[in-house]
Short mmCIF file of C-alpha atoms and ligand atoms in Angstrom, two decimals:
data_model
loop_
_atom_site.label_atom_id
_atom_site.label_comp_id
_atom_site.label_asym_id
_atom_site.label_seq_id
_atom_site.Cartn_x
_atom_site.Cartn_y
_atom_site.Cartn_z
CA MET A 121 15.74 -65.08 -8.06
CA ALA A 122 17.68 -63.23 -10.78
CA ALA A 123 17.67 -59.90 -12.60
CA SER A 124 14.72 -61.10 -14.69
CA ASP A 125 12.73 -61.31 -11.43
CA ILE A 126 12.99 -57.53 -10.90
CA HIS A 127 9.57 -56.10 -11.69
CA SER A 128 9.71 -53.20 -9.24
CA ALA A 129 12.16 -51.29 -7.07
CA GLU A 130 10.89 -53.29 -4.10
CA ASP A 131 11.86 -56.55 -5.88
CA ALA A 132 15.37 -55.15 -6.35
CA ARG A 133 15.54 -54.19 -2.67
CA ARG A 134 14.44 -57.64 -1.53
CA LEU A 135 17.05 -59.33 -3.70
CA ALA A 136 19.79 -56.91 -2.61
CA LYS A 137 18.98 -57.59 1.02
CA ARG A 138 19.58 -61.28 0.41
CA LYS A 139 22.85 -60.81 -1.48
CA LEU A 140 24.66 -58.05 0.40
CA PRO A 141 26.51 -58.33 3.70
CA TRP A 142 24.33 -56.79 6.43
CA LEU A 143 26.91 -54.05 6.97
CA ILE A 144 26.63 -52.94 3.34
CA PHE A 145 22.86 -53.33 3.05
CA ASP A 146 22.40 -51.20 6.16
CA TYR A 147 24.79 -48.53 4.81
CA ILE A 148 22.72 -48.25 1.61
CA ASP A 149 19.23 -48.84 3.00
CA GLY A 150 19.66 -47.03 6.31
CA ALA A 151 18.28 -43.65 7.32
CA ALA A 152 18.62 -41.16 10.14
CA GLY A 153 17.40 -42.13 13.59
CA THR A 154 14.43 -44.47 13.62
CA GLY A 155 13.79 -44.06 9.88
CA HIS A 156 10.65 -41.92 10.39
CA ALA A 157 11.62 -39.26 7.84
CA GLU A 158 12.11 -41.85 5.15
CA GLN A 159 8.90 -43.73 5.98
CA ARG A 160 6.84 -40.53 6.31
CA ASN A 161 7.90 -39.40 2.87
CA ARG A 162 7.10 -42.80 1.38
CA SER A 163 3.65 -42.89 2.98
CA THR A 164 2.97 -39.29 1.92
CA LEU A 165 3.88 -40.15 -1.66
CA ALA A 166 1.60 -43.20 -1.49
CA ASP A 167 -1.32 -41.10 -0.17
CA ILE A 168 -1.20 -38.59 -3.02
CA GLN A 169 -3.69 -39.68 -5.67
CA LEU A 170 -3.51 -39.12 -9.41
CA GLN A 171 -6.46 -38.14 -11.60
CA PRO A 172 -7.15 -40.65 -14.39
CA ARG A 173 -8.67 -39.33 -17.65
CA VAL A 174 -10.03 -41.35 -20.58
CA LEU A 175 -10.39 -41.31 -24.39
CA ARG A 176 -7.62 -38.81 -25.05
CA ASP A 177 -5.48 -40.64 -27.65
CA VAL A 178 -2.32 -41.30 -25.68
CA GLU A 179 -0.83 -43.74 -28.16
CA PHE A 180 2.40 -41.77 -28.66
CA ARG A 181 4.01 -40.86 -25.35
CA SER A 182 7.41 -39.59 -24.29
CA VAL A 183 9.11 -39.67 -20.89
CA SER A 184 12.21 -37.77 -22.01
CA ARG A 185 13.19 -34.41 -20.48
CA ASP A 186 15.30 -31.42 -21.39
CA VAL A 187 17.76 -30.87 -18.54
CA PHE A 188 20.06 -27.87 -18.95
CA GLY A 189 19.83 -28.26 -22.73
CA THR A 190 20.48 -32.03 -22.86
CA ILE A 191 17.66 -34.41 -23.75
CA SER A 192 17.54 -37.09 -21.07
CA ALA A 193 16.00 -40.28 -22.50
CA LEU A 194 14.76 -41.34 -19.05
CA PRO A 195 12.53 -39.28 -16.75
CA PHE A 196 15.13 -39.38 -13.95
CA GLY A 197 18.85 -39.07 -13.28
CA ILE A 198 21.29 -40.73 -10.88
CA SER A 199 21.58 -38.96 -7.54
CA PRO A 200 25.14 -38.63 -6.22
CA MET A 201 26.08 -41.46 -3.87
CA GLY A 202 29.33 -42.07 -2.04
CA LEU A 203 31.07 -45.45 -2.18
CA CYS A 204 28.74 -47.03 -4.75
CA ASN A 205 31.26 -49.81 -5.38
CA LEU A 206 30.25 -51.23 -2.01
CA ALA A 207 27.02 -52.40 -3.70
CA TRP A 208 29.11 -54.32 -6.22
CA THR A 209 32.68 -53.92 -7.31
CA SER A 210 31.82 -52.38 -10.70
CA ALA A 211 28.78 -50.30 -9.64
CA ASP A 212 30.36 -46.95 -10.59
CA ARG A 213 31.14 -48.21 -14.07
CA LEU A 214 27.60 -49.58 -14.54
CA LEU A 215 26.04 -46.28 -13.44
CA ALA A 216 28.34 -44.28 -15.73
CA ASP A 217 27.56 -46.59 -18.67
CA ALA A 218 23.83 -46.13 -18.02
CA ALA A 219 24.29 -42.34 -17.93
CA ALA A 220 26.09 -42.45 -21.28
CA GLN A 221 23.55 -44.80 -22.85
CA HIS A 222 20.48 -42.80 -21.84
CA SER A 223 22.04 -39.30 -21.73
CA ILE A 224 20.96 -38.92 -18.10
CA PRO A 225 22.98 -36.95 -15.53
CA LEU A 226 25.19 -39.07 -13.28
CA GLY A 227 25.82 -37.41 -9.91
CA VAL A 228 29.48 -38.03 -9.02
CA SER A 229 29.94 -37.70 -5.29
CA THR A 230 32.88 -36.07 -3.52
CA ALA A 231 32.98 -39.43 -1.69
CA ALA A 232 32.79 -41.52 -4.89
CA SER A 233 34.59 -44.83 -5.18
CA SER A 234 35.87 -43.94 -8.68
CA SER A 235 37.63 -40.66 -9.36
CA LEU A 236 35.74 -37.71 -10.80
CA GLU A 237 38.05 -37.78 -13.86
CA VAL A 238 37.30 -41.46 -14.58
CA GLN A 239 33.55 -41.09 -14.09
CA ILE A 240 33.02 -38.20 -16.50
CA GLN A 241 34.97 -40.07 -19.17
CA ARG A 242 33.00 -43.26 -18.66
CA ALA A 243 29.72 -41.31 -18.69
CA GLN A 244 30.76 -39.58 -21.94
CA GLY A 245 30.26 -36.19 -20.37
CA HIS A 246 26.85 -36.93 -18.78
CA ALA A 247 28.16 -36.30 -15.27
CA TRP A 248 27.61 -33.61 -12.65
CA PHE A 249 30.12 -33.18 -9.83
CA GLN A 250 28.67 -33.12 -6.30
CA LEU A 251 30.62 -31.14 -3.73
CA TYR A 252 30.68 -31.60 0.02
CA PHE A 253 32.24 -28.51 1.53
CA SER A 254 35.33 -29.90 3.27
CA GLY A 255 35.42 -27.30 6.04
CA ASP A 256 38.37 -25.73 4.23
CA ILE A 257 37.23 -23.38 1.46
CA ASP A 258 40.58 -23.46 -0.37
CA GLY A 259 40.53 -27.28 -0.45
CA SER A 260 36.95 -27.23 -1.76
CA LEU A 261 37.83 -24.69 -4.45
CA ARG A 262 40.78 -26.84 -5.55
CA LEU A 263 38.44 -29.82 -5.92
CA VAL A 264 35.99 -27.71 -7.90
CA GLU A 265 38.79 -26.53 -10.18
CA ARG A 266 39.77 -30.18 -10.71
CA ALA A 267 36.20 -30.89 -11.76
CA ARG A 268 36.23 -27.95 -14.20
CA VAL A 269 39.47 -29.14 -15.77
CA ALA A 270 38.03 -32.67 -16.08
CA GLY A 271 35.17 -31.25 -18.14
CA TYR A 272 32.28 -30.94 -15.68
CA GLU A 273 29.79 -28.21 -16.56
CA THR A 274 27.41 -28.70 -13.63
CA LEU A 275 28.33 -28.52 -9.96
CA VAL A 276 25.94 -29.75 -7.26
CA LEU A 277 26.57 -28.33 -3.80
CA THR A 278 25.01 -30.52 -1.12
CA VAL A 279 23.97 -28.36 1.82
CA ASP A 280 21.99 -30.72 4.07
CA VAL A 281 24.99 -32.38 5.72
CA PRO A 282 26.43 -29.84 8.18
CA GLU A 283 27.15 -32.97 10.22
CA VAL A 284 26.64 -36.53 8.98
CA GLY A 285 23.28 -37.77 10.30
CA ARG A 286 23.23 -40.40 13.03
CA ARG A 287 22.30 -43.63 11.27
CA PRO A 288 21.96 -46.32 13.92
CA ARG A 289 21.81 -49.21 11.46
CA GLU A 290 25.26 -48.27 10.14
CA LEU A 291 26.60 -47.64 13.61
CA ARG A 292 25.36 -50.98 14.98
CA ARG A 293 27.10 -52.83 12.15
CA GLY A 294 30.35 -50.97 12.83
CA PHE A 295 30.39 -49.28 9.41
CA THR A 296 33.61 -47.27 9.07
CA MET A 297 35.79 -46.27 6.13
CA PRO A 298 38.23 -47.87 5.76
CA PHE A 299 36.62 -51.07 7.05
CA ARG A 300 37.55 -52.31 10.47
CA ILE A 301 37.06 -56.04 10.38
CA GLY A 302 36.27 -57.47 13.78
CA PRO A 303 34.52 -60.81 14.50
CA GLN A 304 31.05 -59.39 13.64
CA GLN A 305 32.15 -58.13 10.21
CA PHE A 306 34.21 -61.27 9.54
CA LEU A 307 31.15 -63.46 10.07
CA ASP A 308 29.04 -61.11 7.91
CA PHE A 309 31.51 -61.28 5.00
CA ALA A 310 31.96 -65.04 5.39
CA LEU A 311 28.20 -65.53 5.08
CA HIS A 312 28.12 -63.52 1.84
CA PRO A 313 31.00 -65.11 -0.10
CA GLN A 314 29.95 -63.96 -3.57
CA TRP A 315 30.14 -60.30 -2.58
CA SER A 316 33.27 -60.82 -0.46
CA LEU A 317 35.24 -62.67 -3.15
CA SER A 318 34.34 -60.20 -5.88
CA THR A 319 35.26 -57.29 -3.60
CA LEU A 320 38.56 -58.96 -2.79
CA ARG A 321 39.23 -59.43 -6.51
CA GLY A 322 38.07 -55.93 -7.50
CA GLY A 323 39.93 -54.21 -4.68
CA ARG A 324 38.58 -52.58 -1.55
CA PRO A 325 36.32 -49.60 -2.45
CA ASP A 326 37.91 -46.36 -1.36
CA LEU A 327 37.42 -42.60 -1.57
CA ALA A 328 38.93 -42.31 -5.02
CA ASN A 329 38.97 -38.50 -5.23
CA PHE A 330 41.47 -38.37 -2.39
CA GLY A 331 44.79 -39.82 -1.31
CA GLY A 332 48.32 -38.88 -2.38
CA GLU A 333 48.60 -35.35 -3.78
CA HIS A 334 44.82 -34.83 -3.35
CA GLY A 335 44.91 -35.07 0.45
CA GLU A 336 42.53 -36.96 2.70
CA PHE A 337 38.74 -36.84 3.11
CA ASP A 338 36.91 -37.87 6.24
CA ARG A 339 33.30 -38.71 5.37
CA THR A 340 32.20 -38.00 8.94
CA ARG A 341 34.04 -34.68 9.26
CA SER A 342 32.00 -31.62 10.25
CA ARG A 343 30.99 -29.23 7.48
CA ALA A 344 29.13 -27.06 9.92
CA GLY A 345 31.19 -23.95 9.10
CA ALA A 346 29.61 -23.49 5.65
CA ASP A 347 27.47 -20.35 5.33
CA TRP A 348 26.13 -18.04 2.62
CA SER A 349 29.59 -16.55 2.06
CA VAL A 350 30.87 -20.02 1.08
CA LEU A 351 28.06 -20.26 -1.46
CA GLN A 352 28.98 -16.84 -2.83
CA ARG A 353 32.65 -17.80 -3.25
CA LEU A 354 31.60 -20.95 -5.06
CA ARG A 355 29.22 -19.02 -7.27
CA ASP A 356 32.01 -16.58 -8.14
CA ALA A 357 34.49 -19.40 -8.81
CA TRP A 358 32.25 -21.76 -10.82
CA PRO A 359 31.52 -20.70 -14.39
CA GLY A 360 29.03 -23.50 -15.12
CA LYS A 361 25.62 -24.42 -13.76
CA LEU A 362 25.36 -24.47 -9.97
CA VAL A 363 22.70 -26.65 -8.33
CA VAL A 364 22.10 -26.58 -4.58
CA LYS A 365 20.87 -29.91 -3.24
CA GLY A 366 19.12 -30.60 0.05
CA VAL A 367 16.64 -27.72 0.41
CA LEU A 368 13.33 -28.07 2.29
CA ASN A 369 12.51 -24.49 3.28
CA THR A 370 10.89 -21.83 1.09
CA ASP A 371 12.88 -18.92 2.60
CA ASP A 372 16.14 -20.79 1.91
CA ALA A 373 14.95 -21.47 -1.63
CA LEU A 374 14.14 -17.80 -2.22
CA GLN A 375 17.53 -16.72 -0.85
CA LEU A 376 19.29 -19.25 -3.10
CA GLN A 377 17.38 -17.96 -6.10
CA LYS A 378 18.55 -14.43 -5.24
CA ALA A 379 22.14 -15.66 -4.74
CA GLY A 380 22.23 -16.66 -8.41
CA VAL A 381 22.16 -20.46 -8.29
CA ASP A 382 20.92 -22.12 -11.48
CA ALA A 383 18.68 -24.75 -9.86
CA ILE A 384 17.56 -26.06 -6.50
CA GLN A 385 17.19 -29.74 -5.65
CA VAL A 386 14.50 -30.38 -3.06
CA SER A 387 15.66 -33.38 -1.03
CA SER A 388 15.82 -34.81 2.45
CA HIS A 389 18.88 -36.85 1.45
CA GLY A 390 16.50 -39.81 1.30
CA GLY A 391 15.73 -39.34 5.02
CA ARG A 392 19.36 -39.99 5.93
CA GLN A 393 19.94 -36.70 7.76
CA LEU A 394 17.05 -35.52 9.97
CA ASP A 395 14.59 -38.07 11.33
CA SER A 396 11.96 -35.36 11.89
CA ALA A 397 12.34 -33.74 8.47
CA PRO A 398 9.08 -32.84 6.70
CA PRO A 399 8.23 -34.97 3.66
CA PRO A 400 10.21 -33.39 0.81
CA ILE A 401 7.46 -34.27 -1.67
CA LEU A 402 5.28 -31.70 0.15
CA ALA A 403 8.11 -29.16 0.45
CA LEU A 404 8.42 -29.44 -3.35
CA GLY A 405 4.90 -28.04 -3.87
CA HIS A 406 5.49 -25.17 -1.42
CA ILE A 407 8.87 -24.29 -2.92
CA ARG A 408 7.54 -24.36 -6.47
CA ARG A 409 4.84 -21.92 -5.44
CA ALA A 410 7.39 -19.61 -3.80
CA LEU A 411 9.85 -19.63 -6.71
CA GLY A 412 7.33 -19.23 -9.51
CA PRO A 413 6.77 -21.48 -12.50
CA ASP A 414 10.03 -20.94 -14.39
CA PHE A 415 12.87 -21.45 -11.90
CA PRO A 416 14.58 -24.85 -12.45
CA LEU A 417 13.61 -27.14 -9.61
CA PHE A 418 14.81 -30.72 -9.15
CA TYR A 419 13.65 -33.37 -6.72
CA ASP A 420 14.94 -36.55 -5.06
CA SER A 421 13.98 -38.71 -2.06
CA GLY A 422 11.72 -41.71 -1.82
CA LEU A 423 10.81 -42.18 -5.49
CA ARG A 424 10.25 -45.91 -6.04
CA CYS A 425 7.98 -46.24 -9.08
CA GLY A 426 6.69 -44.47 -12.17
CA GLU A 427 3.65 -43.09 -10.37
CA ASP A 428 5.91 -41.50 -7.71
CA ILE A 429 7.90 -39.91 -10.52
CA VAL A 430 4.73 -38.51 -12.14
CA LYS A 431 3.63 -37.11 -8.76
CA ALA A 432 6.92 -35.22 -8.36
CA TYR A 433 6.48 -33.67 -11.83
CA ALA A 434 2.86 -32.82 -11.05
CA LEU A 435 3.98 -31.03 -7.87
CA GLY A 436 6.41 -28.84 -9.79
CA ALA A 437 9.69 -30.71 -10.44
CA ASP A 438 11.48 -30.05 -13.73
CA PHE A 439 13.58 -33.19 -13.27
CA VAL A 440 13.99 -35.90 -10.63
CA PHE A 441 16.73 -38.19 -9.32
CA LEU A 442 16.84 -41.66 -7.78
CA GLY A 443 19.28 -42.98 -5.21
CA ARG A 444 18.98 -46.29 -3.36
CA PRO A 445 16.89 -48.23 -5.94
CA LEU A 446 19.77 -48.09 -8.43
CA LEU A 447 22.20 -49.60 -5.93
CA TYR A 448 19.64 -52.26 -4.95
CA ALA A 449 19.32 -53.21 -8.63
CA ILE A 450 23.09 -53.48 -9.12
CA ALA A 451 23.53 -55.50 -5.93
CA ALA A 452 20.64 -57.72 -7.03
CA GLY A 453 21.59 -58.38 -10.64
CA ARG A 454 24.69 -56.35 -11.71
CA GLU A 455 24.37 -54.92 -15.24
CA GLN A 456 21.19 -56.85 -16.06
CA GLY A 457 19.61 -55.84 -12.76
CA LEU A 458 20.24 -52.15 -13.40
CA LYS A 459 19.01 -52.44 -17.00
CA LYS A 460 15.82 -54.16 -15.83
CA LEU A 461 15.09 -51.55 -13.18
CA LEU A 462 15.70 -48.60 -15.52
CA GLU A 463 13.35 -50.15 -18.09
CA THR A 464 10.78 -50.90 -15.40
CA LEU A 465 10.74 -47.35 -14.01
CA SER A 466 10.59 -45.82 -17.46
CA THR A 467 7.73 -48.10 -18.55
CA GLU A 468 5.85 -47.47 -15.30
CA THR A 469 6.15 -43.71 -15.87
CA SER A 470 4.87 -44.02 -19.42
CA ILE A 471 1.92 -46.20 -18.35
CA ALA A 472 1.07 -43.76 -15.56
CA LEU A 473 0.97 -40.94 -18.14
CA ALA A 474 -1.39 -43.00 -20.33
CA GLN A 475 -3.72 -43.54 -17.37
CA LEU A 476 -3.80 -39.77 -16.78
CA GLY A 477 -4.63 -39.09 -20.42
CA LEU A 478 -1.26 -37.40 -20.99
CA THR A 479 1.49 -37.93 -23.55
CA SER A 480 4.34 -36.04 -21.89
CA LEU A 481 5.67 -35.15 -18.44
CA ASP A 482 5.47 -31.50 -19.56
CA ASP A 483 1.69 -31.83 -19.22
CA CYS A 484 1.78 -33.01 -15.58
CA GLY A 485 0.44 -30.35 -13.28
CA PRO A 486 -2.23 -29.65 -10.67
CA THR A 487 -4.95 -31.23 -12.80
CA SER A 488 -3.02 -34.54 -12.70
CA LEU A 489 -3.57 -34.70 -8.94
CA ILE A 490 -6.66 -35.34 -6.84
CA ALA A 491 -6.54 -32.04 -4.98
CA ASP A 492 -8.19 -33.41 -1.82
CA SER A 493 -5.57 -36.11 -1.47
CA VAL A 494 -2.81 -33.51 -1.64
CA THR A 495 -4.36 -31.06 0.80
CA ALA A 496 -5.04 -33.96 3.16
CA THR A 497 -1.27 -34.50 3.25
CA GLY A 498 -0.64 -30.79 3.81
CA ALA A 499 0.54 -29.70 0.35
CA PRO A 500 -1.03 -26.80 -1.55
CA ALA A 501 -3.90 -27.99 -3.72
CA THR A 502 -2.92 -26.01 -6.77
CA PRO A 503 0.79 -25.66 -7.36
CA PRO A 504 1.25 -23.64 -10.55
CA ARG A 505 1.33 -25.37 -13.90
CA ILE A 506 4.90 -25.80 -15.05
CA THR A 507 5.93 -24.44 -18.42
CA PRO A 508 9.22 -26.16 -19.31
C1 FMN B 89 24.46 -45.02 -0.04
C2 FMN B 89 24.14 -43.57 -0.25
C3 FMN B 89 25.16 -42.63 -0.33
C4 FMN B 89 24.87 -41.29 -0.55
N1 FMN B 89 25.89 -40.40 -0.71
C5 FMN B 89 25.62 -39.12 -1.05
C6 FMN B 89 26.67 -38.22 -1.36
O1 FMN B 89 27.85 -38.57 -1.32
N2 FMN B 89 26.33 -36.96 -1.69
C7 FMN B 89 25.03 -36.52 -1.75
O2 FMN B 89 24.76 -35.36 -2.06
N3 FMN B 89 24.01 -37.37 -1.46
C8 FMN B 89 24.28 -38.65 -1.14
N4 FMN B 89 23.24 -39.52 -0.91
C9 FMN B 89 21.85 -39.05 -1.02
C10 FMN B 89 21.33 -39.21 -2.46
O3 FMN B 89 21.99 -38.36 -3.36
C11 FMN B 89 19.83 -38.90 -2.54
O4 FMN B 89 19.58 -37.63 -1.97
C12 FMN B 89 18.95 -39.93 -1.84
O5 FMN B 89 19.51 -41.22 -1.90
C13 FMN B 89 17.59 -39.94 -2.52
O6 FMN B 89 16.70 -40.74 -1.85
P1 FMN B 89 16.33 -42.24 -2.32
O7 FMN B 89 17.52 -43.07 -1.96
O8 FMN B 89 15.14 -42.52 -1.50
O9 FMN B 89 16.08 -42.22 -3.81
C14 FMN B 89 23.52 -40.86 -0.66
C15 FMN B 89 22.50 -41.80 -0.55
C16 FMN B 89 22.79 -43.13 -0.36
C17 FMN B 89 21.67 -44.13 -0.29
#
């Protein structure tokens, strides 16, 4: 099986599972606890039905989006992910190249395996910096200032990781940064020589935003001290767009809107934080209703195909992001694998629009959904129509 065999995100996942050491696959694929939050969101997405319409002349369709004044050629961006180079030694570069090619936002994680300065250059400016509060506000503000100097105009503050979620699949494999290689990991790497040799050649992936003059970063360190005053200091310090990622509650969303953030990203961190989290695809509908039709609202978690993407727009998202599928595709087929998956998801989205009798994601709204299927899952039947 090769990149040309990727016809869906699930194909990419299957291939990645075969090619990656178990330790790495479980780091990428894993979720909090038993994986219920992740599965519940996936099954909720699957249960929501779309309303087909016919004979509406849908020959000319577009899946592009205006995101903060930039036209994104794809209907989704790249969610920030730490240590992407674990999927393949050049994963960060491939993601940045894709961001530049399609003018889509690349989320550059605090815990990235390439530095924030390198990534914004590679992405030709199409990069947003994602901040994990370090527990030390001055250290966080220094990092934010570094991002500003590097040219970032959008800062994404991730707020759903007061403590890193317990992810048993990672823990069982002995996933630590830097790697500790005991007999279990040695066997794992030996059985996946292609990955191991290329990682040896490319250099061990590391937390590239830290080390030397930039201090250390512990991915598992508590960030539990962050509160609304931290947000206010960030808001005061950051002149660009401020997005808050990881929101599932309408009261939180309303308070963030009042605090002057520029956008909210509804997300359950792909089910990696709280095993009992509600499906974020339903929270999206509730939050859209609470915030009104015009407030910029983004979404990530569990999107695996074009129809999922259309559902998120129909429930009120102004833009959406993908995480794991992009790393699966790179692990499965490097540059060609990523290219194939991006094309696949874009084509699937366009075909889904045609089936609904629509020519643009701007037209997705309550009438694109079978209301009964949404209420059966617990979401409001009629989220407001979005005017972009
Ligand atoms: C391997 C991996 C690392 C991640 N690292 C970060 C991170 O550093 N910062 C962050 O805000 N979210 C991080 N996330 C969460 C993603 O940004 C996103 O919320 C999630 O992956 C979306 O769900 P999906 O994978 O089902 O598309 C990570 C996710 C994965 C899979």
